């Protein structure tokens, strides 16, 4: 049985939008043959209609007027792949007001104004689908929203930014410098329009907020997520990690601190954070290379699940968009829509109140007594040292420590006092270490 076509208004036709157009070119007949659903691109909004996109587009399909696309009565579903908060937010809200389903890859927008968008969609009874917004081509949002909706999820942890994982892989495995690795990631279409979002951890923080919201049913915005990026990671840190049997990865962690009896309908306190981590080389996340992402979901009933695949790039992201488009078409034919449910407000545990092991690198004066002075400061704050080694001599001397599990607040106090020591020239990297818990 063939139903009415689902007419798509595409807003943005860059790396992701163009990949979706290409994927549709080959898959439309296949999807129609398998499901009876026919997908058609009706209109495409771009900034520059004269740009060569390497696509065979119907004449007149491009416009620079995105508003006219989202309000066009001939458009059933809007696919927003322009990025940024505005005008994307206003365009999506307008599309919803016009009764159109929305499919988006825009994590920055959802992690900023998701609650407003979901409430508007619920009110209008339309879909807002966003599989492509987190972890590229990996089906992760749908399993969390559907299969795991009733699961008491304790933790979601993983690598959710392809650009930084690509850069760290190239720096660790081939010794490529940071600037070159970033340029490669940009050329391969992994990076955001402004790659600061990737390398400073902002993109991963937005994804962490979305994951925490749907995993715990709590409204988490990007501003709630503690985040550090990878720009401070030095070749010394990578060499040290390798010598000690670790790999440095940028991890996003969303964690729920559960009370003794996990039956409280109110969400418990949560932690949401993104920062580099020394991951033991034998941990499954250590072998996630290049633009691949991997996410662990830990639930009280299901145990541990791992989702793995390409986290960035046009093709993988277009694949996620296409899955959502098919869902939107099916829902439309049934007169139903997907929902994220009610997002309650939750309490965020401050990073200072979390425990971790730490790697700390100090530039110091190379003379007798320095180690004792430094170790004394650690001791005064109750931060116990697991291992220490020195690299370099004289003015080049560096001390690298790994601590036992310590409270972040105590580590920060330790660092503040170390800065006051005349024998400490500089505090280099401070990177958390993935331990047993
Ligand atoms: P991109 O290559 O920069 O493409 C953005 C597109 O939006 C371009 O076609 C641009 O037009 C168009 N555009 C921008 N402002 C516009 C405006 N005011 N009116 C009309 N069109 C406008 O970005 P992208 O990499 O495809 O990413 C798009 C979205 O997907 C972002 O939200 C991003 O975070 C998300 N995402 C990207 C990836 C990835 O791997 N790249 C993966 C997952 C999610 P012109 O082409 O004429 O400049
Ligand atoms: N810039 C993002 C990344 C794209 O590198 O992961 C995928 O969301």
Short mmCIF file of C-alpha atoms and ligand atoms in Angstrom, two decimals:
data_model
loop_
_atom_site.label_atom_id
_atom_site.label_comp_id
_atom_site.label_asym_id
_atom_site.label_seq_id
_atom_site.Cartn_x
_atom_site.Cartn_y
_atom_site.Cartn_z
CA UNK A 1 0.00 0.00 0.00
CA UNK A 2 1.43 3.40 -0.97
CA UNK A 3 0.52 6.34 1.30
CA UNK A 4 0.74 10.05 0.57
CA UNK A 5 4.37 11.20 0.23
CA UNK A 6 6.12 12.81 3.20
CA UNK A 7 7.29 16.15 1.80
CA UNK A 8 10.52 17.36 3.36
CA UNK A 9 11.61 20.97 3.88
CA UNK A 10 15.38 20.85 4.42
CA UNK A 11 16.87 23.80 6.32
CA UNK A 12 20.62 23.69 5.69
CA UNK A 13 22.48 21.74 3.04
CA UNK A 14 26.08 21.62 4.25
CA UNK A 15 28.03 18.52 5.35
CA UNK A 16 24.99 16.81 6.89
CA UNK A 17 22.18 18.19 4.69
CA UNK A 18 24.00 17.33 1.46
CA UNK A 19 24.73 13.80 2.75
CA UNK A 20 21.00 13.38 3.49
CA UNK A 21 20.08 14.50 -0.04
CA UNK A 22 22.51 11.91 -1.46
CA UNK A 23 21.26 9.14 0.82
CA UNK A 24 17.65 9.87 -0.11
CA UNK A 25 18.54 9.69 -3.80
CA UNK A 26 19.43 6.01 -3.47
CA UNK A 27 17.14 4.99 -0.60
CA UNK A 28 13.76 6.53 -1.52
CA UNK A 29 12.77 3.66 -3.87
CA UNK A 30 14.08 1.06 -1.42
CA UNK A 31 12.10 2.58 1.47
CA UNK A 32 8.97 2.81 -0.68
CA UNK A 33 9.32 -0.84 -1.75
CA UNK A 34 9.83 -2.00 1.85
CA UNK A 35 7.34 0.21 3.70
CA UNK A 36 5.05 1.90 1.18
CA UNK A 37 6.32 5.25 2.50
CA UNK A 38 7.44 7.80 -0.08
CA UNK A 39 9.85 10.56 0.98
CA UNK A 40 10.31 13.64 -1.22
CA UNK A 41 12.45 16.74 -0.81
CA UNK A 42 10.15 19.68 -1.50
CA UNK A 43 12.40 22.68 -0.71
CA UNK A 44 15.89 23.43 0.64
CA UNK A 45 16.99 26.58 2.48
CA UNK A 46 20.64 27.62 2.34
CA UNK A 47 22.66 30.80 2.87
CA UNK A 48 24.33 30.82 -0.54
CA UNK A 49 22.27 29.32 -3.40
CA UNK A 50 25.21 29.61 -5.83
CA UNK A 51 27.55 27.36 -3.84
CA UNK A 52 28.59 24.14 -5.60
CA UNK A 53 27.22 21.32 -3.42
CA UNK A 54 28.08 18.47 -5.80
CA UNK A 55 24.39 17.53 -5.88
CA UNK A 56 21.98 17.16 -8.81
CA UNK A 57 19.18 19.38 -7.44
CA UNK A 58 15.86 20.21 -9.13
CA UNK A 59 15.89 23.76 -10.51
CA UNK A 60 14.23 26.25 -8.15
CA UNK A 61 14.39 23.93 -5.11
CA UNK A 62 16.91 26.16 -3.27
CA UNK A 63 15.93 29.31 -1.42
CA UNK A 64 17.61 31.64 1.04
CA UNK A 65 14.30 32.20 2.84
CA UNK A 66 14.23 29.51 5.55
CA UNK A 67 11.04 30.97 7.07
CA UNK A 68 9.16 30.36 3.81
CA UNK A 69 10.25 26.69 3.93
CA UNK A 70 9.05 26.04 7.50
CA UNK A 71 5.69 27.73 6.82
CA UNK A 72 5.13 26.23 3.34
CA UNK A 73 1.85 24.23 3.32
CA UNK A 74 3.50 21.87 0.81
CA UNK A 75 6.05 20.81 3.48
CA UNK A 76 5.05 18.07 5.98
CA UNK A 77 8.29 17.68 7.91
CA UNK A 78 11.14 20.10 8.51
CA UNK A 79 14.68 18.73 8.74
CA UNK A 80 16.81 21.36 10.50
CA UNK A 81 20.53 20.95 9.81
CA UNK A 82 21.68 24.57 9.82
CA UNK A 83 23.08 24.53 13.38
CA UNK A 84 23.24 27.22 16.09
CA UNK A 85 20.53 28.37 18.47
CA UNK A 86 19.03 31.22 16.45
CA UNK A 87 17.41 31.35 13.95
CA UNK A 88 17.11 27.55 14.26
CA UNK A 89 15.00 27.79 17.46
CA UNK A 90 12.49 30.26 15.95
CA UNK A 91 12.27 28.29 12.71
CA UNK A 92 11.60 25.02 14.57
CA UNK A 93 8.98 26.63 16.82
CA UNK A 94 7.30 28.11 13.73
CA UNK A 95 7.31 24.72 11.99
CA UNK A 96 5.71 23.14 15.08
CA UNK A 97 3.11 25.93 15.23
CA UNK A 98 2.29 25.12 11.59
CA UNK A 99 1.68 21.48 12.63
CA UNK A 100 4.83 20.08 11.02
CA UNK A 101 7.02 17.33 12.42
CA UNK A 102 10.65 18.34 13.00
CA UNK A 103 13.79 16.25 12.65
CA UNK A 104 16.98 17.91 13.85
CA UNK A 105 20.70 17.21 14.37
CA UNK A 106 21.12 20.38 16.41
CA UNK A 107 22.39 19.45 19.88
CA UNK A 108 23.35 23.03 20.76
CA UNK A 109 19.74 24.12 20.31
CA UNK A 110 18.23 21.11 22.14
CA UNK A 111 20.63 21.48 25.06
CA UNK A 112 19.70 25.16 25.32
CA UNK A 113 15.98 25.35 24.51
CA UNK A 114 14.97 21.66 24.40
CA UNK A 115 12.28 21.99 27.11
CA UNK A 116 10.60 24.83 25.20
CA UNK A 117 10.74 22.92 21.89
CA UNK A 118 9.44 19.65 23.41
CA UNK A 119 6.61 21.45 25.22
CA UNK A 120 5.56 23.19 21.98
CA UNK A 121 5.67 19.86 20.10
CA UNK A 122 3.58 18.14 22.80
CA UNK A 123 1.04 20.95 22.67
CA UNK A 124 0.81 20.75 18.87
CA UNK A 125 0.88 16.92 18.88
CA UNK A 126 3.81 16.67 16.45
CA UNK A 127 7.14 14.86 16.43
CA UNK A 128 10.48 16.41 17.35
CA UNK A 129 13.03 13.69 16.60
CA UNK A 130 16.75 14.10 17.25
CA UNK A 131 18.63 10.82 16.87
CA UNK A 132 21.27 12.66 14.81
CA UNK A 133 21.99 15.17 17.59
CA UNK A 134 23.94 12.70 19.77
CA UNK A 135 26.68 10.30 18.66
CA UNK A 136 26.17 10.69 14.89
CA UNK A 137 25.05 7.45 13.28
CA UNK A 138 24.73 5.41 16.49
CA UNK A 139 21.14 4.54 17.41
CA UNK A 140 21.25 5.80 21.00
CA UNK A 141 18.49 8.36 21.50
CA UNK A 142 15.75 5.97 20.35
CA UNK A 143 16.88 3.08 22.63
CA UNK A 144 17.01 5.51 25.59
CA UNK A 145 13.61 7.04 24.76
CA UNK A 146 11.88 3.76 23.98
CA UNK A 147 13.55 0.46 24.92
CA UNK A 148 15.06 1.81 28.16
CA UNK A 149 12.27 4.17 29.21
CA UNK A 150 11.43 2.06 32.27
CA UNK A 151 15.01 1.13 33.14
CA UNK A 152 16.51 2.58 36.35
CA UNK A 153 19.55 4.03 34.57
CA UNK A 154 22.49 4.77 36.86
CA UNK A 155 25.10 6.08 34.46
CA UNK A 156 25.64 7.04 30.83
CA UNK A 157 29.30 7.47 30.01
CA UNK A 158 31.26 7.64 26.81
CA UNK A 159 33.01 9.34 23.94
CA UNK A 160 30.47 11.59 22.22
CA UNK A 161 32.60 13.95 20.16
CA UNK A 162 34.18 12.61 16.97
CA UNK A 163 36.44 15.61 16.30
CA UNK A 164 38.28 15.47 19.63
CA UNK A 165 38.52 11.68 19.52
CA UNK A 166 40.03 11.98 16.03
CA UNK A 167 42.53 14.63 17.23
CA UNK A 168 43.55 12.63 20.33
CA UNK A 169 43.97 9.46 18.23
CA UNK A 170 46.20 11.22 15.69
CA UNK A 171 48.26 12.89 18.45
CA UNK A 172 48.73 9.63 20.41
CA UNK A 173 49.22 7.15 17.60
CA UNK A 174 51.06 9.15 14.93
CA UNK A 175 52.49 12.03 16.98
CA UNK A 176 50.66 14.51 14.72
CA UNK A 177 50.50 17.98 16.24
CA UNK A 178 47.22 19.39 17.51
CA UNK A 179 46.76 22.05 14.78
CA UNK A 180 47.26 19.56 11.94
CA UNK A 181 44.93 16.98 13.51
CA UNK A 182 42.22 19.63 13.96
CA UNK A 183 42.60 20.76 10.33
CA UNK A 184 42.18 17.14 9.20
CA UNK A 185 39.03 16.72 11.32
CA UNK A 186 37.61 19.88 9.76
CA UNK A 187 38.44 18.68 6.24
CA UNK A 188 36.72 15.35 6.94
CA UNK A 189 33.49 17.17 7.95
CA UNK A 190 33.58 16.14 11.63
CA UNK A 191 34.01 19.55 13.25
CA UNK A 192 31.38 22.15 14.06
CA UNK A 193 31.27 25.37 11.98
CA UNK A 194 33.21 26.91 14.91
CA UNK A 195 35.48 24.04 16.08
CA UNK A 196 35.96 25.73 19.46
CA UNK A 197 32.68 24.00 20.33
CA UNK A 198 34.41 20.64 19.82
CA UNK A 199 37.84 21.24 21.31
CA UNK A 200 36.61 23.15 24.38
CA UNK A 201 34.11 20.39 25.22
CA UNK A 202 31.00 22.49 24.57
CA UNK A 203 29.59 20.12 21.90
CA UNK A 204 30.09 17.08 24.16
CA UNK A 205 28.51 19.02 27.04
CA UNK A 206 25.40 19.69 24.92
CA UNK A 207 25.18 15.97 24.10
CA UNK A 208 25.72 15.10 27.78
CA UNK A 209 22.80 17.39 28.72
CA UNK A 210 20.54 15.69 26.15
CA UNK A 211 21.58 12.20 27.28
CA UNK A 212 21.02 13.04 30.96
CA UNK A 213 17.61 14.55 30.16
CA UNK A 214 16.32 11.49 28.34
CA UNK A 215 18.07 8.89 30.54
CA UNK A 216 16.91 10.37 33.87
CA UNK A 217 13.78 12.33 32.85
CA UNK A 218 15.36 15.51 34.20
CA UNK A 219 15.62 18.85 32.43
CA UNK A 220 19.37 19.37 32.01
CA UNK A 221 20.74 22.24 29.94
CA UNK A 222 24.24 22.72 28.59
CA UNK A 223 24.99 25.32 31.28
CA UNK A 224 24.50 22.62 33.95
CA UNK A 225 27.31 20.50 32.52
CA UNK A 226 30.80 21.00 33.92
CA UNK A 227 33.12 20.94 30.93
CA UNK A 228 36.80 20.98 30.03
CA UNK A 229 38.20 20.47 26.53
CA UNK A 230 41.39 19.02 25.09
CA UNK A 231 43.32 22.19 24.23
CA UNK A 232 45.52 21.92 27.33
CA UNK A 233 46.66 18.37 26.66
CA UNK A 234 50.39 18.27 25.95
CA UNK A 235 52.57 15.69 24.22
CA UNK A 236 54.14 15.03 27.67
CA UNK A 237 50.73 13.98 29.04
CA UNK A 238 50.14 11.62 26.12
CA UNK A 239 53.63 10.07 26.50
CA UNK A 240 53.19 9.67 30.26
CA UNK A 241 49.73 8.10 29.84
CA UNK A 242 51.14 5.65 27.30
CA UNK A 243 54.05 4.68 29.58
CA UNK A 244 51.66 4.05 32.47
CA UNK A 245 49.19 2.01 30.38
CA UNK A 246 46.51 4.66 29.75
CA UNK A 247 44.96 6.43 26.76
CA UNK A 248 43.62 9.99 27.05
CA UNK A 249 39.97 10.34 25.98
CA UNK A 250 37.41 13.13 26.29
CA UNK A 251 34.53 11.55 28.21
CA UNK A 252 30.98 12.70 28.89
CA UNK A 253 29.50 11.32 32.09
CA UNK A 254 25.90 11.60 33.28
CA UNK A 255 25.41 9.89 36.60
CA UNK A 256 22.51 9.50 39.01
CA UNK A 257 23.27 9.12 42.71
CA UNK A 258 20.65 6.70 43.89
CA UNK A 259 19.25 6.53 47.40
CA UNK A 260 19.36 3.25 49.30
CA UNK A 261 15.94 2.23 48.00
CA UNK A 262 15.66 3.34 44.38
CA UNK A 263 11.87 3.69 44.41
CA UNK A 264 11.58 7.43 44.78
CA UNK A 265 9.67 8.89 41.80
CA UNK A 266 11.62 12.12 42.28
CA UNK A 267 14.92 12.11 40.40
CA UNK A 268 17.90 11.77 42.72
CA UNK A 269 20.85 14.14 42.56
CA UNK A 270 22.80 13.85 39.31
CA UNK A 271 26.22 14.75 38.01
CA UNK A 272 26.87 15.86 34.42
CA UNK A 273 30.40 16.48 33.26
CA UNK A 274 32.75 16.43 30.27
CA UNK A 275 36.52 16.33 30.67
CA UNK A 276 39.60 14.46 29.51
CA UNK A 277 40.24 11.19 31.32
CA UNK A 278 43.17 8.77 31.52
CA UNK A 279 41.42 5.55 30.48
CA UNK A 280 43.20 2.24 31.22
CA UNK A 281 44.43 0.78 27.91
CA UNK A 282 42.48 -2.44 28.52
CA UNK A 283 39.15 -0.58 28.98
CA UNK A 284 36.80 -0.87 25.94
CA UNK A 285 36.68 2.95 25.60
CA UNK A 286 40.46 3.03 25.09
CA UNK A 287 40.13 1.22 21.76
CA UNK A 288 37.55 3.68 20.37
CA UNK A 289 39.61 5.50 17.75
CA UNK A 290 39.32 8.37 15.25
CA UNK A 291 35.80 9.73 14.73
CA UNK A 292 34.14 6.74 16.39
CA UNK A 293 32.00 7.28 19.48
CA UNK A 294 31.05 4.75 22.14
CA UNK A 295 28.61 5.11 25.00
CA UNK A 296 28.04 2.84 28.01
CA UNK A 297 24.60 2.81 29.55
CA UNK A 298 24.42 1.20 32.98
CA UNK A 299 21.04 0.25 34.41
CA UNK A 300 20.10 -1.52 37.63
CA UNK A 301 18.10 -4.17 35.76
CA UNK A 302 19.77 -4.39 32.34
CA UNK A 303 23.37 -4.13 33.53
CA UNK A 304 25.87 -2.65 31.07
CA UNK A 305 25.11 -1.83 27.43
CA UNK A 306 27.60 -0.41 24.97
CA UNK A 307 26.72 1.55 21.82
CA UNK A 308 29.47 2.02 19.27
CA UNK A 309 29.80 3.55 15.81
CA UNK A 310 30.71 6.61 13.75
CA UNK A 311 29.98 9.68 15.82
CA UNK A 312 30.48 12.39 13.20
CA UNK A 313 30.50 13.03 9.47
CA UNK A 314 27.85 13.51 6.82
CA UNK A 315 27.01 9.86 6.04
CA UNK A 316 26.50 8.57 9.61
CA UNK A 317 24.51 11.65 10.61
CA UNK A 318 22.33 11.42 7.49
CA UNK A 319 21.63 7.78 8.38
CA UNK A 320 20.27 8.87 11.78
CA UNK A 321 18.17 11.61 10.15
CA UNK A 322 16.72 9.13 7.67
CA UNK A 323 15.64 6.77 10.47
CA UNK A 324 13.85 9.70 12.15
CA UNK A 325 12.20 10.72 8.86
CA UNK A 326 10.78 7.22 8.47
CA UNK A 327 9.49 7.34 12.07
CA UNK A 328 7.91 10.73 11.37
CA UNK A 329 6.22 9.32 8.25
CA UNK A 330 4.90 6.29 10.14
CA UNK A 331 3.68 8.44 13.06
CA UNK A 332 1.97 10.83 10.67
CA UNK A 333 0.18 7.98 8.91
CA UNK A 334 -1.06 6.76 12.32
CA UNK A 335 -1.88 10.23 13.65
CA UNK A 336 0.54 9.73 16.57
CA UNK A 337 3.78 11.36 17.71
CA UNK A 338 6.80 10.49 19.86
CA UNK A 339 7.30 12.19 23.20
CA UNK A 340 10.13 12.75 25.66
CA UNK A 341 7.60 12.79 28.52
CA UNK A 342 7.69 15.18 31.44
CA UNK A 343 11.16 16.49 32.25
CA UNK A 344 11.39 17.30 35.97
CA UNK A 345 13.93 19.59 37.56
CA UNK A 346 16.87 17.85 39.19
CA UNK A 347 19.68 18.72 41.59
CA UNK A 348 23.14 18.83 40.05
CA UNK A 349 25.98 17.72 42.35
CA UNK A 350 28.87 20.23 42.01
CA UNK A 351 32.12 18.88 40.53
CA UNK A 352 33.92 19.86 43.78
CA UNK A 353 31.91 17.18 45.61
CA UNK A 354 32.92 14.32 43.30
CA UNK A 355 35.71 11.80 43.90
CA UNK A 356 38.30 10.63 41.39
CA UNK A 357 41.91 9.63 40.98
CA UNK A 358 43.99 12.38 39.35
CA UNK A 359 47.07 12.74 37.19
CA UNK A 360 48.88 15.98 38.02
CA UNK A 361 51.91 17.35 36.17
CA UNK A 362 54.10 20.08 37.73
CA UNK A 363 57.04 22.07 36.32
CA UNK A 364 59.45 22.35 39.24
CA UNK A 365 62.91 23.45 40.28
CA UNK A 366 65.25 20.41 40.14
CA UNK A 367 66.99 20.44 43.55
CA UNK A 368 67.02 18.47 46.80
CA UNK A 369 63.99 18.93 49.05
CA UNK A 370 61.55 19.84 46.27
CA UNK A 371 59.80 16.49 46.29
CA UNK A 372 59.37 16.61 50.06
CA UNK A 373 57.89 20.14 49.89
CA UNK A 374 55.46 19.13 47.14
CA UNK A 375 54.49 15.85 48.84
CA UNK A 376 53.89 17.80 52.07
CA UNK A 377 51.23 19.93 50.38
CA UNK A 378 49.44 16.82 49.04
CA UNK A 379 49.59 15.30 52.54
CA UNK A 380 48.20 18.43 54.29
CA UNK A 381 45.06 18.20 52.15
CA UNK A 382 44.67 14.45 52.61
CA UNK A 383 45.42 13.71 48.95
CA UNK A 384 47.34 10.46 48.89
CA UNK A 385 49.94 9.84 46.16
CA UNK A 386 49.77 6.52 44.31
CA UNK A 387 52.80 7.05 42.06
CA UNK A 388 55.30 9.73 41.12
CA UNK A 389 57.93 10.07 38.42
CA UNK A 390 60.27 12.78 37.17
CA UNK A 391 60.88 13.65 33.53
CA UNK A 392 63.65 16.03 32.45
CA UNK A 393 66.41 17.70 34.46
CA UNK A 394 67.31 21.21 35.60
CA UNK A 395 64.95 23.88 34.20
CA UNK A 396 63.09 21.19 32.23
CA UNK A 397 62.18 19.10 35.31
CA UNK A 398 58.60 17.88 35.58
CA UNK A 399 57.01 15.82 38.32
CA UNK A 400 54.06 13.62 37.37
CA UNK A 401 51.80 12.25 40.09
CA UNK A 402 48.88 9.88 40.11
CA UNK A 403 46.80 10.17 43.26
CA UNK A 404 44.57 7.71 45.05
CA UNK A 405 40.87 8.57 44.96
CA UNK A 406 40.41 12.06 46.36
CA UNK A 407 37.66 14.67 46.66
CA UNK A 408 37.91 17.30 43.86
CA UNK A 409 37.68 20.10 46.45
CA UNK A 410 40.78 18.75 48.24
CA UNK A 411 42.67 18.47 44.95
CA UNK A 412 41.80 22.07 44.09
CA UNK A 413 43.00 23.22 47.53
CA UNK A 414 46.21 21.23 46.99
CA UNK A 415 46.78 22.91 43.62
CA UNK A 416 46.14 26.36 45.11
CA UNK A 417 48.81 25.75 47.77
CA UNK A 418 51.25 24.22 45.25
CA UNK A 419 51.00 27.41 43.22
CA UNK A 420 52.31 29.33 46.26
CA UNK A 421 55.49 27.21 46.46
CA UNK A 422 58.53 29.01 45.07
CA UNK A 423 59.87 25.65 43.74
CA UNK A 424 56.78 25.06 41.56
CA UNK A 425 57.10 27.05 38.31
CA UNK A 426 53.81 25.97 36.81
CA UNK A 427 50.97 23.54 37.26
CA UNK A 428 50.61 21.71 33.96
CA UNK A 429 47.83 19.26 33.22
CA UNK A 430 45.41 17.96 35.82
CA UNK A 431 43.50 15.03 34.33
CA UNK A 432 41.10 12.66 36.06
CA UNK A 433 41.88 8.95 35.91
CA UNK A 434 39.20 6.34 35.25
CA UNK A 435 39.26 4.01 38.25
CA UNK A 436 37.24 1.00 39.31
CA UNK A 437 33.96 2.68 40.37
P1 LIG B 1 27.48 23.07 7.82
O1 LIG B 1 28.25 22.23 6.91
O2 LIG B 1 28.06 24.36 8.30
O3 LIG B 1 26.06 23.37 7.12
C1 LIG B 1 25.17 24.34 7.59
C2 LIG B 1 24.14 24.61 6.50
O4 LIG B 1 23.16 25.53 6.98
C3 LIG B 1 24.74 25.20 5.22
O5 LIG B 1 24.15 24.60 4.10
C4 LIG B 1 24.33 26.69 5.30
O6 LIG B 1 24.14 27.27 4.01
C5 LIG B 1 23.01 26.58 6.01
N1 LIG B 1 22.63 27.79 6.72
C6 LIG B 1 23.30 28.38 7.75
N2 LIG B 1 22.63 29.50 8.15
C7 LIG B 1 21.53 29.58 7.37
C8 LIG B 1 20.45 30.50 7.28
N3 LIG B 1 20.36 31.55 8.11
N4 LIG B 1 19.47 30.28 6.35
C9 LIG B 1 19.55 29.21 5.51
N5 LIG B 1 20.55 28.29 5.55
C10 LIG B 1 21.53 28.49 6.46
O7 LIG B 1 27.08 22.27 9.15
P2 LIG B 1 26.92 20.69 9.30
O8 LIG B 1 28.22 20.09 9.68
O9 LIG B 1 26.15 20.15 8.16
O10 LIG B 1 26.03 20.64 10.65
C11 LIG B 1 24.67 20.97 10.63
C12 LIG B 1 24.03 20.61 11.97
O11 LIG B 1 24.20 19.22 12.21
C13 LIG B 1 24.64 21.30 13.18
O12 LIG B 1 23.63 21.50 14.15
C14 LIG B 1 25.65 20.29 13.70
O13 LIG B 1 25.91 20.44 15.07
C15 LIG B 1 24.88 19.02 13.45
N6 LIG B 1 25.70 17.81 13.32
C16 LIG B 1 26.79 17.79 12.53
C17 LIG B 1 27.51 16.62 12.39
C18 LIG B 1 28.76 16.55 11.54
O14 LIG B 1 29.46 15.54 11.64
N7 LIG B 1 29.06 17.55 10.73
C19 LIG B 1 27.11 15.47 13.06
C20 LIG B 1 25.96 15.51 13.87
C21 LIG B 1 25.26 16.69 13.99
P3 LIG B 1 25.37 27.41 2.97
O15 LIG B 1 25.72 26.00 2.57
O16 LIG B 1 24.80 28.19 1.82
O17 LIG B 1 26.47 28.11 3.70
N1 LIG B 2 31.31 18.07 15.69
C1 LIG B 2 30.62 16.92 16.15
C2 LIG B 2 31.64 15.86 16.55
C3 LIG B 2 29.71 16.39 15.09
O1 LIG B 2 32.81 16.00 16.19
O2 LIG B 2 31.26 14.91 17.23
C4 LIG B 2 28.84 15.25 15.55
O3 LIG B 2 27.89 15.68 16.47
#
